Coordinates of C-alpha atoms in Angstrom, one line a residue:
M1 CA -24.8 23.3 17.1
T2 CA -22.1 20.7 17.0
S3 CA -21.4 18.8 13.8
R4 CA -22.2 15.2 13.5
K5 CA -18.4 14.4 13.5
E6 CA -18.1 16.0 16.9
Q7 CA -21.2 14.2 18.1
L8 CA -19.8 10.8 16.9
D9 CA -16.5 11.4 18.6
K10 CA -18.2 12.3 21.8
V11 CA -20.4 9.2 21.7
L12 CA -17.4 7.0 20.9
Q13 CA -15.4 8.4 23.8
L14 CA -18.4 8.2 26.2
S15 CA -19.0 4.6 25.3
L16 CA -15.3 3.8 25.7
S17 CA -15.2 5.6 29.1
E18 CA -18.3 3.7 30.3
T19 CA -16.9 0.4 29.1
V20 CA -13.6 1.0 30.9
A21 CA -15.5 2.1 34.0
H22 CA -17.0 -1.4 34.1
I23 CA -13.5 -2.8 34.6
S24 CA -13.1 -1.6 38.1
L25 CA -10.0 -2.3 40.2
E26 CA -12.0 -4.5 42.6
K27 CA -13.4 -6.7 39.8
F28 CA -10.0 -6.9 38.2
A29 CA -8.3 -7.9 41.5
Q30 CA -10.8 -10.7 41.9
C31 CA -9.5 -12.2 38.7
F32 CA -6.0 -12.5 40.2
P33 CA -6.5 -13.7 43.8
N34 CA -2.8 -14.7 44.1
F35 CA -1.7 -11.0 43.8
K36 CA -2.0 -8.9 46.9
K37 CA -4.2 -5.8 46.5
G38 CA -2.0 -2.8 46.3
K39 CA 0.3 -0.9 43.9
V40 CA 1.2 -3.9 41.8
I41 CA -2.4 -4.9 40.9
A42 CA -3.3 -1.2 40.5
G43 CA -0.4 -0.7 38.1
I44 CA -1.5 -3.8 36.1
H45 CA -5.1 -2.5 36.0
A46 CA -3.9 0.9 34.8
Q47 CA -1.8 -0.6 32.1
L48 CA -4.7 -2.8 30.9
T49 CA -7.2 0.0 30.8
N50 CA -4.8 2.3 29.0
F51 CA -4.0 -0.4 26.5
F52 CA -7.7 -1.1 26.0
R53 CA -8.4 2.6 25.5
S54 CA -5.7 3.1 23.0
A55 CA -6.5 -0.1 21.1
C56 CA -10.2 0.8 20.9
S57 CA -9.4 4.4 19.8
K58 CA -7.2 3.1 17.1
E59 CA -9.9 0.7 16.0
Y60 CA -12.5 3.5 15.9
A61 CA -10.2 5.6 13.9
K62 CA -9.5 2.8 11.5
L63 CA -13.3 2.1 11.0
I64 CA -14.0 5.8 10.5
E65 CA -11.3 6.0 7.9
E66 CA -12.2 2.8 6.1
R67 CA -15.9 3.7 5.9
D68 CA -15.1 7.4 5.1
L69 CA -17.6 8.3 7.9
Y70 CA -16.4 11.9 8.4
R71 CA -17.0 12.8 4.8
K72 CA -20.4 11.1 4.8
L73 CA -21.4 12.9 8.0
D74 CA -20.3 16.2 6.4
L75 CA -22.4 15.4 3.4
L76 CA -25.4 14.6 5.6
D77 CA -25.0 17.9 7.5
E78 CA -24.8 19.7 4.1
C79 CA -27.9 18.0 2.8
I80 CA -29.8 18.8 6.0
A81 CA -28.7 22.4 5.9
K82 CA -29.8 22.7 2.3
A83 CA -33.1 21.1 3.0
K84 CA -33.7 23.5 6.0
A85 CA -32.7 26.5 3.9
R86 CA -35.0 25.4 1.1
Q87 CA -37.8 24.9 3.6
S88 CA -37.3 28.2 5.3
S89 CA -37.1 30.1 2.0
G90 CA -40.6 28.8 1.2
A91 CA -39.5 26.7 -1.8
V92 CA -41.7 23.9 -3.0
P93 CA -40.6 20.5 -1.7
I94 CA -39.0 18.2 -4.3
N95 CA -41.5 15.5 -5.2
V96 CA -39.5 12.5 -6.1
S97 CA -42.4 10.9 -7.9
Q98 CA -42.4 13.9 -10.3
K99 CA -38.7 13.3 -11.2
N100 CA -37.5 11.7 -14.4
P101 CA -36.5 8.0 -13.7
E102 CA -33.1 8.6 -15.3
D103 CA -32.4 11.5 -12.9
I104 CA -33.3 9.3 -9.9
L105 CA -31.1 6.5 -11.1
L106 CA -28.2 8.9 -11.8
A107 CA -28.6 10.4 -8.3
H108 CA -28.7 6.9 -6.8
F109 CA -25.6 5.7 -8.7
Y110 CA -23.5 8.8 -8.1
N111 CA -21.9 7.4 -4.9
Y112 CA -21.2 4.1 -6.6
K113 CA -19.6 5.9 -9.5
Q114 CA -17.4 7.9 -7.1
L115 CA -16.4 4.8 -5.3
F116 CA -15.7 3.0 -8.6
L117 CA -13.6 5.9 -9.7
Q118 CA -11.6 5.9 -6.5
K119 CA -10.9 2.2 -6.9
L120 CA -9.8 2.7 -10.5
E121 CA -7.5 5.5 -9.5
A122 CA -6.0 3.3 -6.7
H123 CA -5.6 0.5 -9.3
L124 CA -4.0 2.9 -11.7
A125 CA -1.6 4.0 -9.0
E126 CA -0.7 0.4 -8.3
V127 CA -0.1 -0.3 -12.0
D128 CA 2.0 2.9 -12.3
A129 CA 4.1 1.7 -9.3
E130 CA 4.5 -1.7 -10.9
I131 CA 5.6 -0.2 -14.2
A132 CA 8.1 2.1 -12.4
Q133 CA 9.5 -1.0 -10.6
L134 CA 9.7 -3.0 -13.8
E135 CA 11.6 0.0 -15.5
Q136 CA 14.0 0.0 -12.6
D137 CA 14.5 -3.7 -12.8
L138 CA 15.0 -3.5 -16.6
A139 CA 17.6 -0.7 -16.1
K140 CA 19.5 -2.8 -13.6
E141 CA 19.4 -5.9 -15.9
K142 CA 20.6 -3.7 -18.8
N143 CA 23.5 -2.4 -16.6
G144 CA 24.3 -5.9 -15.5
T145 CA 24.3 -7.1 -19.1
N146 CA 26.5 -4.2 -20.2
E147 CA 28.9 -5.0 -17.4
T148 CA 29.0 -8.7 -18.4
I149 CA 29.6 -7.7 -22.1
E150 CA 32.5 -5.4 -21.0
L151 CA 33.9 -8.2 -18.8
L152 CA 33.7 -10.7 -21.6
Q153 CA 35.2 -8.2 -24.1
A154 CA 38.1 -7.6 -21.6
Q155 CA 38.6 -11.4 -21.3
L156 CA 38.5 -11.7 -25.1
D157 CA 41.0 -8.9 -25.5
K158 CA 43.3 -10.7 -23.1
L159 CA 42.9 -14.0 -24.9
E160 CA 43.6 -12.3 -28.3
A161 CA 46.7 -10.7 -26.8
S162 CA 47.8 -14.1 -25.4
I163 CA 47.3 -15.7 -28.8
T164 CA 49.2 -13.0 -30.5
G165 CA 52.0 -13.4 -28.0
I166 CA 52.1 -17.1 -28.6
R167 CA 52.1 -16.7 -32.4
N168 CA 55.2 -14.4 -32.1
T169 CA 57.2 -17.1 -30.3
P170 CA 59.6 -19.4 -32.2
A171 CA 57.9 -22.6 -30.8
Y172 CA 54.6 -21.5 -32.6
E173 CA 56.2 -21.9 -36.0
K174 CA 56.5 -25.7 -35.4
V175 CA 53.0 -26.4 -33.9
G176 CA 51.1 -23.3 -35.1
P177 CA 49.7 -24.7 -38.3
T178 CA 48.3 -27.7 -36.4
I179 CA 46.7 -25.5 -33.8
D180 CA 45.3 -23.2 -36.4
H181 CA 43.8 -26.3 -38.3
V182 CA 42.2 -27.6 -35.0
F183 CA 40.7 -24.1 -34.3
Q184 CA 39.4 -23.9 -37.9
Q185 CA 37.7 -27.3 -37.5
L186 CA 36.1 -26.4 -34.2
E187 CA 34.9 -23.1 -35.7
K188 CA 33.5 -24.9 -38.7
E189 CA 31.6 -27.4 -36.5
H190 CA 30.3 -24.7 -34.3
T191 CA 28.9 -22.6 -37.2
E192 CA 27.2 -25.5 -38.9

């Protein structure tokens, strides 16, 4: 017995083949009367049908993945197998009306809970990725800030060396006290 996944794949391929079969070369050639029938129109027809097949196959695969159909079909096969095994073993059928309402609700909400957990895990992965990106950005900013501080410190060291060099010149003795006074006034205004 083939699994439901295999049956689904066969049905999809059969429906695709039948759909493509309806796009016959003759009908296709009628849509383009300006082209002569021959290799050119046959080549275009082949390209179109190949593209249609591949696009539909991709779309089928996307739908199967989005809806998690293979897992659900496996679960259905498993449930049917368990039910048949239970029936063949002579076990008493489960009477849902005899079950506790809480058990029925829990069984009903199990799939929703699983889906919710998957969404939470996906969201957690997104948040973790954002945090990692922010940490990288912060490290880059910190490195950039450290480089700026080092650059400013180097400029400040050059400035101090220049000032020391100027103070050691004979000309500074004449204008130095005036310059020092101006700098002191500027520093005083800046700190107030």
